[in-house]
Amino acid sequence: MTFTVEKDVMVAMRDGVELATDAWIPSVTPAPTLLVRLPYGKDLLQLLAYGLVPNVFALVEAGYAVVYQDCRGTFRSGGEFVPMLNEGADGADTVAWLLGQPWCDGNIGSYGPSYLGFVQWATVSAGAPVKVIAPAVTTTDYYTAPWYSEGGAASWHTVQSWTTQMAMIETLRQLGRGSGDPQLLGELAGMMADPQPHLEAMPPSRQPAVEKVWPWWGELLSRPARDAWWQGLSVLDRAEQVTVPALHIGGWFDIFVSNTARSFTELRARAGTADAREGQRLIIGPWDHLNTTGIYPDRRFGLTADAITQDLTGQHVRFFDRWLRDRRGALDGSAPVKIFVMGIDRWREEQDWPLPDTSYVPYYLHSSGRANSVAGDGELSTEAPEQTATDTFLYDPRRPVPTLGGRVMAPSTANAAGPVDQRPVEARDDVLCFTSPVLTEPLEVTGHVSLTLYASSSAPDTDFTGKLVDVFPDGRAIFLTDGIIRARYRKSLAEPEPLTPGEPGQLSLDLSVTSNVFLPGHRIRLEVSSSNFPRFDRNTNTGGVIVDESADQATTAVNRVLHGPGYPSQLILPVISR
């Protein structure tokens, strides 16, 4: 099919700001139209070979017009970029413009990963007449991802690395327009090349190079509680207002995967129309935010793990055909949920998420008080302990447990994200390790993992972390999923409450989602500590404003985990038995 491309059409928003827009128009019009809005440069994305982004040539060949637009304040567009702030109104204004174009037949959809997903949700929540969306590795709740977490700790690595990247892009933009500061560009490039000193800076709010570019940096960090401002930005808090089917795509090691899964579940139950509820679909592969090959130095998931093998472009086309062209048979033969089950390393289709036949099985923490490090005596068992014991460790924010792989956004080395071997951190005495006996039968764990701890601290505030690990017969301890709770938010993310030092209490940790078969010869391991840095920011243990506290203000906490008849600390696994 032949097509034409209209470049850099300047589309006016309601306040007069013009946004640079490209349109790929098929030869047969009017056509259903797909809108992609992004802050990373529309010219780059159109040619980007990224596993989760549909091929634009295939979309045009299928008869769709495809429109790319630089978000406000980025690349060729006018105005000022402030994350999330203008995306709803700008998206709605752009859709209104599309509806007036002779080559658009009035049926509009949208797709794209990460921030491109943010703008999709913002556009539909603003009431724009979009009929279908396909958001990948993204979020409907900006607080729990990417800025903070389900447990209230800041997602520090993601926040710092993304904001630095965006500051560098903006500085390049300014220089291209004859303004800007070459020295500042050099500082930001240095931060990208060697982020560690800047990640480790205390107080973390002091990022001078970033602050010179983005005045909103400090404001977002000054909102550590999920207050009315964050709630107002959350699409999921108003799920009943969502009236579009959505194709949710995520990765088990992606920073957004917990929200990806939760958005599917909540919208399937609460969306505002029957079509929207029935039209939710979910795909999760063994991927992180940037790597969709399924290949990692410590773990390889096989040939079919690569997103390319799953024809995601074709899946997008069929999904759009169903909802933009009313081809009711377009999705016949496929299930609403498709997941990659690690361990057996196979794709599997399911009818819902969480899986309807899930059994939530408690694995209790056992020890004689010496679970410190993998050399200790911590055990996991489905039998509740008969004796009470306490495991104690010191948490020093100046010596945090380092992040090894897992859910980070912009890795700078090949083994920085995903299923990385955790043995180096398991040797530390501030990491409690609880390990099951060697399995004699396969055990499938698919769904939402949680951890209940009975714990105390010498501090008025501290963190507790949990991490689920698959221990291979050769000793590799491969990351599966993790989570954190900032103790001040143990009862409410909106209303912090300090701890009473030394007083035990119950803490609930959301350890996100996974799908893994623990094979015979493997063991299940839980790691418990008080830091996972720089994935999460460090709690200074003072109960104060963490983002503004220096290393000298930080204090060491004596943290204790209790287990026994009165303190049933337990890892709760979603077990599938078929």
XYZ file of C-alpha atoms in Angstrom:
578
model
C 0.000 0.000 0.000
C 1.243 3.469 -0.813
C 1.066 6.250 1.735
C 1.999 9.877 2.284
C 3.623 11.543 5.296
C 2.780 15.053 6.424
C 5.660 16.401 8.542
C 5.638 18.945 11.344
C 2.051 20.095 11.088
C 1.673 22.571 13.961
C -1.545 21.763 15.831
C -2.877 24.510 18.108
C -3.980 23.663 21.639
C -6.712 25.521 23.513
C -4.187 27.976 25.001
C -2.566 28.709 21.633
C 0.544 26.537 22.127
C 1.333 24.588 18.947
C 2.484 20.966 18.966
C 4.544 19.438 16.147
C 2.694 16.552 14.519
C 3.435 14.002 11.768
C 0.714 12.047 9.978
C 1.256 8.814 8.043
C -1.769 8.594 5.747
C -2.666 5.448 3.785
C -3.790 5.725 0.159
C -7.334 4.691 1.022
C -9.052 7.290 3.183
C -10.878 8.169 5.318
C -9.192 5.672 7.619
C -9.238 4.725 11.301
C -6.469 6.673 13.012
C -3.910 5.792 15.683
C -2.453 8.591 17.816
C 0.966 8.414 19.476
C 2.053 11.328 21.681
C 5.543 11.282 23.219
C 8.227 13.465 24.848
C 11.192 11.591 23.319
C 11.074 12.854 19.734
C 8.540 11.643 17.184
C 11.190 11.301 14.481
C 13.052 8.716 16.547
C 10.067 6.561 17.483
C 8.797 6.213 13.931
C 11.918 4.248 13.020
C 12.553 2.621 16.389
C 12.844 -1.173 16.392
C 11.472 -1.744 19.893
C 9.768 -5.011 20.770
C 6.647 -3.446 22.285
C 6.077 -0.763 19.617
C 4.073 -1.876 16.571
C 5.714 -1.488 13.200
C 4.362 1.713 11.633
C 4.660 0.352 8.088
C 2.566 -2.688 9.022
C -0.075 -0.450 10.613
C -0.309 1.732 7.506
C -0.345 -1.383 5.335
C -3.307 -2.593 7.406
C -5.151 0.597 6.468
C -4.561 2.776 9.521
C -3.467 6.378 9.569
C -0.779 6.850 12.230
C -0.148 10.219 13.867
C 2.907 11.088 15.975
C 3.117 14.216 18.109
C 5.866 15.752 20.249
C 4.427 16.498 23.684
C 4.247 20.084 24.885
C 7.674 21.538 25.596
C 9.620 18.747 23.860
C 11.550 18.682 20.576
C 9.692 20.723 17.902
C 6.607 21.520 19.987
C 6.030 24.790 21.802
C 5.267 25.389 25.460
C 6.832 24.061 28.645
C 7.108 20.389 29.620
C 5.796 19.448 33.070
C 5.249 15.692 33.591
C 1.590 14.625 33.405
C 0.250 18.161 33.893
C -1.011 19.018 30.384
C -1.348 15.592 28.784
C -5.092 15.206 29.294
C -6.056 18.558 27.763
C -3.440 18.353 24.988
C -4.496 14.823 24.105
C -8.165 15.829 23.967
C -7.365 18.869 21.800
C -5.334 16.716 19.410
C -8.166 14.198 19.102
C -10.548 17.057 18.314
C -8.136 18.159 15.570
C -7.972 14.613 14.169
C -11.745 14.435 13.949
C -11.625 17.432 11.607
C -9.129 15.897 9.169
C -10.520 14.547 5.881
C -8.341 11.423 6.073
C -9.666 10.405 9.529
C -12.901 8.393 9.591
C -13.675 9.330 13.207
C -12.495 6.049 14.741
C -9.454 6.868 16.859
C -7.182 4.614 18.880
C -3.805 4.987 20.536
C -0.753 2.940 21.492
C 2.747 3.172 22.928
C 4.920 2.286 25.942
C 5.920 4.055 29.151
C 5.232 7.827 29.043
C 3.353 7.167 25.801
C 1.000 5.123 27.939
C 0.694 7.918 30.512
C -0.664 10.215 27.808
C -3.122 7.599 26.555
C -4.691 7.235 29.982
C -4.669 11.001 30.471
C -6.387 11.546 27.125
C -9.222 9.110 27.755
C -9.658 10.339 31.337
C -10.121 13.859 29.901
C -13.138 12.562 28.014
C -11.647 12.524 24.515
C -13.648 10.283 22.112
C -10.904 7.674 21.755
C -12.364 4.213 21.184
C -9.461 1.936 22.125
C -5.946 2.138 23.589
C -2.927 -0.167 23.829
C -0.691 1.065 26.686
C 2.513 -0.925 27.277
C 4.835 -0.957 30.328
C 3.011 1.981 31.864
C 0.784 3.077 34.726
C -2.661 4.393 35.631
C -1.422 5.714 38.998
C 1.604 8.003 38.839
C 2.208 7.816 42.594
C 2.667 4.048 42.922
C 4.681 4.097 39.696
C 6.925 5.683 38.616
C 7.476 8.312 41.346
C 6.887 6.279 44.477
C 5.829 2.701 45.183
C 2.985 0.590 46.503
C 4.658 0.888 49.915
C 5.399 4.625 49.911
C 9.166 4.614 49.272
C 10.422 6.730 46.379
C 11.343 4.805 43.214
C 14.642 6.594 43.349
C 16.577 5.014 40.486
C 13.680 5.504 38.076
C 12.935 9.068 39.170
C 16.534 10.250 39.139
C 17.591 8.564 35.896
C 14.483 9.533 33.901
C 14.531 13.142 35.077
C 18.231 13.493 34.264
C 17.593 12.070 30.800
C 14.735 14.507 30.224
C 16.848 17.429 31.474
C 19.568 16.511 28.989
C 17.011 16.305 26.155
C 15.647 19.743 27.083
C 19.134 21.267 27.243
C 19.911 19.896 23.779
C 16.616 21.365 22.567
C 17.534 24.765 23.962
C 20.981 24.652 22.399
C 19.410 23.779 19.059
C 17.310 26.927 19.347
C 20.274 29.136 20.076
C 19.936 29.266 23.856
C 20.913 26.775 26.510
C 24.113 26.152 28.405
C 26.827 23.878 26.916
C 28.427 23.480 30.342
C 25.114 22.307 31.813
C 24.788 19.797 28.993
C 28.198 18.446 29.933
C 27.132 18.108 33.588
C 23.989 16.218 32.639
C 25.866 13.967 30.214
C 28.294 13.175 33.032
C 25.379 12.296 35.300
C 24.054 9.903 32.670
C 27.461 8.323 32.124
C 28.223 7.933 35.843
C 24.948 8.175 37.795
C 26.152 6.568 41.020
C 27.501 9.691 42.818
C 24.239 11.494 42.061
C 22.071 8.583 43.131
C 24.032 8.453 46.395
C 23.806 12.197 47.069
C 22.284 13.199 50.400
C 20.035 15.029 50.621
C 18.649 13.395 47.459
C 16.610 16.486 46.545
C 19.836 18.372 45.803
C 20.433 17.645 42.129
C 21.688 21.083 40.988
C 21.988 20.309 37.285
C 18.469 18.883 37.147
C 17.032 21.756 39.162
C 18.443 24.283 36.684
C 16.314 22.730 33.940
C 13.236 21.464 35.767
C 11.687 23.723 38.424
C 9.122 21.003 39.116
C 11.799 18.564 40.376
C 11.624 19.645 44.000
C 7.846 19.987 43.989
C 7.238 16.370 42.984
C 9.738 15.110 45.544
C 8.059 17.233 48.212
C 4.888 15.140 47.916
C 5.934 11.811 49.509
C 2.398 10.908 50.661
C -0.305 9.870 48.211
C -2.323 12.983 48.945
C -5.277 14.531 47.103
C -2.950 15.864 44.378
C -1.701 12.373 43.475
C -5.175 10.902 43.857
C -6.492 13.491 41.422
C -3.980 12.331 38.793
C -4.845 8.645 39.186
C -6.995 7.153 36.433
C -7.494 3.979 38.445
C -9.145 5.905 41.265
C -11.855 6.768 38.734
C -12.013 3.451 36.876
C -15.774 3.799 36.446
C -15.140 6.725 34.090
C -13.010 4.617 31.726
C -15.050 3.568 28.704
C -12.368 2.180 26.372
C -11.098 -1.371 25.843
C -7.356 -1.561 26.547
C -4.583 -3.925 25.555
C -2.255 -3.910 28.591
C 1.302 -5.121 27.868
C 3.886 -5.605 30.615
C 7.012 -7.435 31.686
C 7.619 -9.424 34.868
C 10.720 -7.296 35.518
C 9.250 -3.963 34.435
C 8.971 -1.083 36.912
C 5.248 -0.782 36.131
C 4.168 -4.429 36.118
C 2.223 -4.328 39.375
C 0.104 -1.491 38.037
C -0.222 -3.144 34.621
C -1.779 -6.224 36.204
C -3.900 -4.242 38.660
C -5.231 -1.947 35.926
C -6.419 -4.937 33.907
C -8.151 -6.464 36.929
C -9.763 -3.261 38.154
C -10.970 -2.117 34.743
C -12.297 -5.570 33.905
C -14.442 -5.240 37.016
C -15.152 -1.500 37.240
C -14.889 0.171 33.820
C -17.875 2.265 32.823
C -19.308 0.189 29.953
C -19.756 -3.505 29.178
C -17.526 -3.198 26.090
C -14.788 -1.581 28.167
C -14.990 -4.275 30.835
C -15.052 -7.139 28.342
C -12.460 -5.494 26.096
C -9.568 -5.491 28.594
C -6.705 -7.772 27.545
C -3.365 -8.521 29.198
C 0.020 -9.732 27.941
C 3.013 -10.132 30.279
C 6.362 -11.469 29.118
C 9.786 -12.096 30.748
C 10.907 -8.545 30.016
C 12.085 -5.419 31.825
C 11.375 -1.820 30.828
C 13.842 -1.752 27.918
C 14.849 -5.345 27.191
C 12.223 -7.529 25.513
C 14.523 -10.320 24.315
C 14.148 -12.598 27.345
C 17.952 -12.909 27.386
C 19.870 -11.970 30.560
C 23.365 -12.943 31.683
C 22.117 -14.931 34.691
C 18.956 -16.345 33.107
C 17.784 -17.074 29.571
C 14.129 -17.806 28.934
C 14.328 -19.476 25.513
C 13.644 -18.493 21.925
C 9.927 -17.781 22.308
C 10.569 -15.308 25.147
C 11.572 -12.589 22.680
C 8.702 -10.175 22.032
C 9.460 -10.398 18.314
C 8.299 -14.027 18.273
C 4.892 -13.045 19.633
C 3.911 -10.818 16.690
C 2.854 -7.932 18.891
C 2.290 -5.809 15.788
C -0.229 -8.371 14.557
C -1.853 -8.503 17.978
C -2.218 -4.712 17.941
C -3.780 -4.807 14.455
C -6.323 -7.465 15.450
C -7.185 -5.570 18.627
C -7.659 -2.321 16.713
C -9.641 -4.132 14.004
C -12.065 -5.361 16.653
C -12.714 -1.984 18.260
C -12.101 0.527 15.452
C -13.540 -1.456 12.531
C -16.101 -3.520 14.442
C -14.656 -6.780 13.116
C -16.204 -8.935 15.809
C -14.253 -12.036 14.902
C -10.856 -10.329 14.891
C -9.899 -11.721 18.308
C -11.477 -15.162 17.924
C -9.216 -17.961 19.065
C -7.308 -15.869 21.612
C -7.863 -15.541 25.354
C -8.081 -12.285 27.350
C -4.827 -13.054 29.182
C -1.507 -14.286 27.841
C 1.426 -14.783 30.211
C 4.910 -16.220 30.014
C 5.366 -18.794 32.775
C 8.989 -18.751 33.886
C 10.628 -21.932 35.097
C 8.938 -24.003 32.399
C 9.569 -21.034 30.037
C 6.321 -21.246 28.082
C 3.560 -18.899 27.000
C 0.105 -19.728 28.266
C -3.350 -18.265 27.707
C -5.745 -17.697 30.597
C -9.310 -16.453 30.952
C -8.701 -13.931 33.752
C -6.201 -12.359 36.127
C -5.617 -13.261 38.899
C -6.066 -16.824 37.692
C -9.454 -18.102 38.935
C -7.984 -21.291 40.428
C -5.376 -19.504 42.565
C -4.780 -20.809 46.105
C -3.026 -18.378 48.436
C -0.645 -20.508 50.474
C 1.207 -19.134 53.530
C 4.890 -20.000 53.922
C 5.851 -19.212 57.501
C 9.168 -17.736 58.621
C 11.213 -19.967 60.953
C 14.578 -19.552 62.670
C 16.202 -19.673 66.070
C 17.055 -15.982 65.724
C 19.996 -16.428 63.368
C 18.530 -15.872 59.894
C 21.118 -13.188 59.104
C 22.586 -13.958 55.650
C 22.234 -17.104 53.603
C 24.605 -18.834 56.039
C 22.030 -18.465 58.834
C 19.241 -20.797 59.923
C 16.206 -19.104 58.365
C 13.634 -21.472 56.896
C 10.343 -21.248 54.988
C 7.649 -23.812 55.701
C 3.925 -24.277 55.207
C 3.868 -25.408 58.860
C 3.444 -22.622 61.409
C 6.310 -22.328 63.948
C 5.694 -23.594 67.473
C 8.304 -21.368 69.120
C 8.634 -17.607 69.064
C 11.918 -16.193 67.812
C 13.289 -12.799 66.781
C 15.755 -12.015 64.036
C 17.630 -8.743 64.550
C 19.705 -6.663 62.166
C 21.131 -3.163 61.948
C 19.958 -0.957 59.145
C 22.395 1.850 58.368
C 21.198 4.133 55.522
C 24.838 5.030 54.852
C 25.451 1.359 54.056
C 22.306 0.234 52.218
C 21.714 -3.159 50.642
C 22.551 -2.620 46.953
C 20.022 -3.268 44.223
C 21.018 -6.199 42.023
C 18.909 -6.261 38.879
C 15.186 -6.473 39.324
C 12.899 -3.597 38.426
C 15.016 -0.619 37.414
C 14.393 1.541 34.375
C 17.606 2.528 32.632
C 20.355 -0.027 33.232
C 23.844 1.049 32.292
C 25.298 -2.475 32.269
C 24.138 -5.800 30.872
C 23.236 -7.309 34.248
C 21.642 -4.232 35.823
C 17.970 -5.210 35.384
C 15.890 -8.362 35.430
C 16.603 -11.843 36.823
C 19.992 -11.248 38.411
C 21.747 -13.584 40.880
C 21.229 -12.246 44.420
C 24.013 -14.166 46.194
C 26.231 -11.102 46.778
C 23.555 -9.381 48.900
C 22.547 -12.621 50.618
C 26.007 -12.730 52.204
C 25.281 -9.551 54.210
C 24.327 -9.723 57.881
C 21.603 -7.097 57.388
C 19.725 -9.397 54.979
C 17.571 -12.104 56.561
C 17.239 -15.199 54.391
C 14.461 -17.762 54.774
C 14.740 -20.788 52.477
C 12.461 -23.742 51.797
C 13.659 -27.346 51.640
C 14.644 -28.644 48.216
C 11.486 -29.215 46.206
C 10.675 -32.725 45.023
C 7.710 -31.641 42.879
C 7.201 -28.590 40.665
C 5.414 -25.674 42.342
C 3.766 -22.997 40.214
C 3.504 -19.507 41.679
C 1.467 -17.195 39.439
C -0.178 -14.007 40.647
C 0.149 -11.393 43.354
C 2.740 -12.152 46.053
C 2.502 -10.610 49.515
C 4.425 -10.668 52.783
C 3.128 -10.194 56.303
C 5.782 -9.258 58.851
C 5.513 -8.760 62.578
C 8.334 -6.366 63.222
C 9.651 -3.571 65.394
C 12.270 -0.868 65.111
C 14.276 1.324 67.436
C 13.397 4.226 65.102
C 10.175 6.214 64.631
C 10.257 5.299 60.952
C 12.130 2.752 58.881
C 11.626 0.504 55.869
C 11.171 -3.235 55.491
C 11.815 -4.959 52.171
C 10.917 -8.378 50.818
C 12.262 -10.249 47.812
C 11.214 -13.609 46.324
C 14.067 -15.637 44.846
C 14.286 -18.906 42.902
C 17.329 -20.849 44.126
C 18.712 -23.107 41.399
C 20.539 -26.394 42.070
C 23.817 -24.709 41.065
C 23.306 -22.086 43.785
C 22.121 -19.172 41.662
C 19.551 -17.125 43.549
C 17.524 -15.561 40.748
C 15.362 -12.508 41.402
C 11.633 -12.937 40.758
C 9.783 -10.079 42.475
C 10.066 -7.665 45.388
C 8.465 -4.864 47.387
C 8.877 -2.435 50.261
C 6.890 -0.776 53.033
C 7.811 2.594 54.507
C 6.601 2.079 58.066
C 5.033 5.528 58.383
C 2.648 4.493 55.564
C 1.787 1.063 56.989
C -1.848 2.088 57.567
C -2.338 4.637 54.797
C -0.280 6.029 51.923
C -2.077 9.334 52.406
C -1.751 9.732 56.174
C 1.676 8.869 57.653
C 1.898 7.693 61.251
C 5.175 7.159 63.149
C 6.133 3.924 64.816
C 6.367 3.526 68.560
C 10.039 2.528 68.908
C 10.447 -1.016 70.175
C 6.761 -1.911 69.837
C 6.001 -4.860 67.494
C 3.327 -4.375 64.884
C 1.990 -5.971 61.728
C 3.292 -4.778 58.360
C 1.853 -5.802 54.989
C 4.180 -5.738 51.984
C 2.975 -5.925 48.397
C 5.629 -7.947 46.552
C 4.026 -7.332 43.146
C 3.407 -10.096 40.606
C 5.198 -12.984 39.000
C 4.677 -16.300 37.240
C 7.264 -18.955 37.914
C 7.390 -22.714 38.300
C 9.890 -23.684 40.984
C 11.237 -26.926 39.537
C 12.296 -30.073 41.437
C 15.743 -29.524 42.911
C 15.078 -25.798 43.383
C 14.305 -23.942 46.597
C 12.125 -20.942 47.408
C 13.867 -18.100 49.211
C 12.627 -14.927 50.853
C 15.011 -12.070 51.604
C 14.000 -9.509 54.234
C 15.918 -6.318 54.928
C 15.389 -2.571 55.218
C 16.889 -1.224 52.007
C 17.118 -1.960 48.298
C 19.120 0.961 46.956
C 18.988 2.712 44.539
C 15.781 1.012 43.361
C 14.156 2.673 46.376
C 15.404 5.700 48.285
C 16.983 5.180 51.706
C 14.934 5.791 54.822
C 16.963 7.993 57.151
C 15.106 6.494 60.168
C 14.387 9.894 61.699
C 10.718 10.209 60.802
C 11.558 13.515 59.103
C 11.486 14.700 55.494
C 13.762 12.108 53.926
C 14.343 13.907 50.659
C 15.854 16.897 52.475
C 17.998 15.074 55.053
C 21.775 14.828 54.909
C 23.951 11.842 55.687
C 24.824 13.448 59.030
C 21.149 13.540 59.998
C 20.537 9.883 59.151
C 20.539 7.392 62.031
C 21.019 3.647 62.341
C 17.981 1.542 63.252
C 17.869 -1.748 65.135
C 15.154 -3.669 63.287
C 13.570 -6.918 64.409
C 11.387 -9.495 62.677
C 9.346 -11.741 64.967
C 7.790 -15.099 64.116
C 5.995 -17.690 66.167
C 2.516 -18.499 67.520
C 1.737 -14.884 68.371
C 3.586 -13.407 65.405
C 2.674 -15.374 62.242
C 5.103 -13.696 59.833
C 4.476 -15.285 56.457
C 5.152 -15.125 52.750
C 1.879 -15.646 50.888
C 2.296 -17.311 47.497
C -0.377 -17.589 44.778
C -0.120 -21.300 43.999
C -1.619 -22.904 40.898
C -2.297 -26.656 41.081
C -3.542 -28.286 37.886
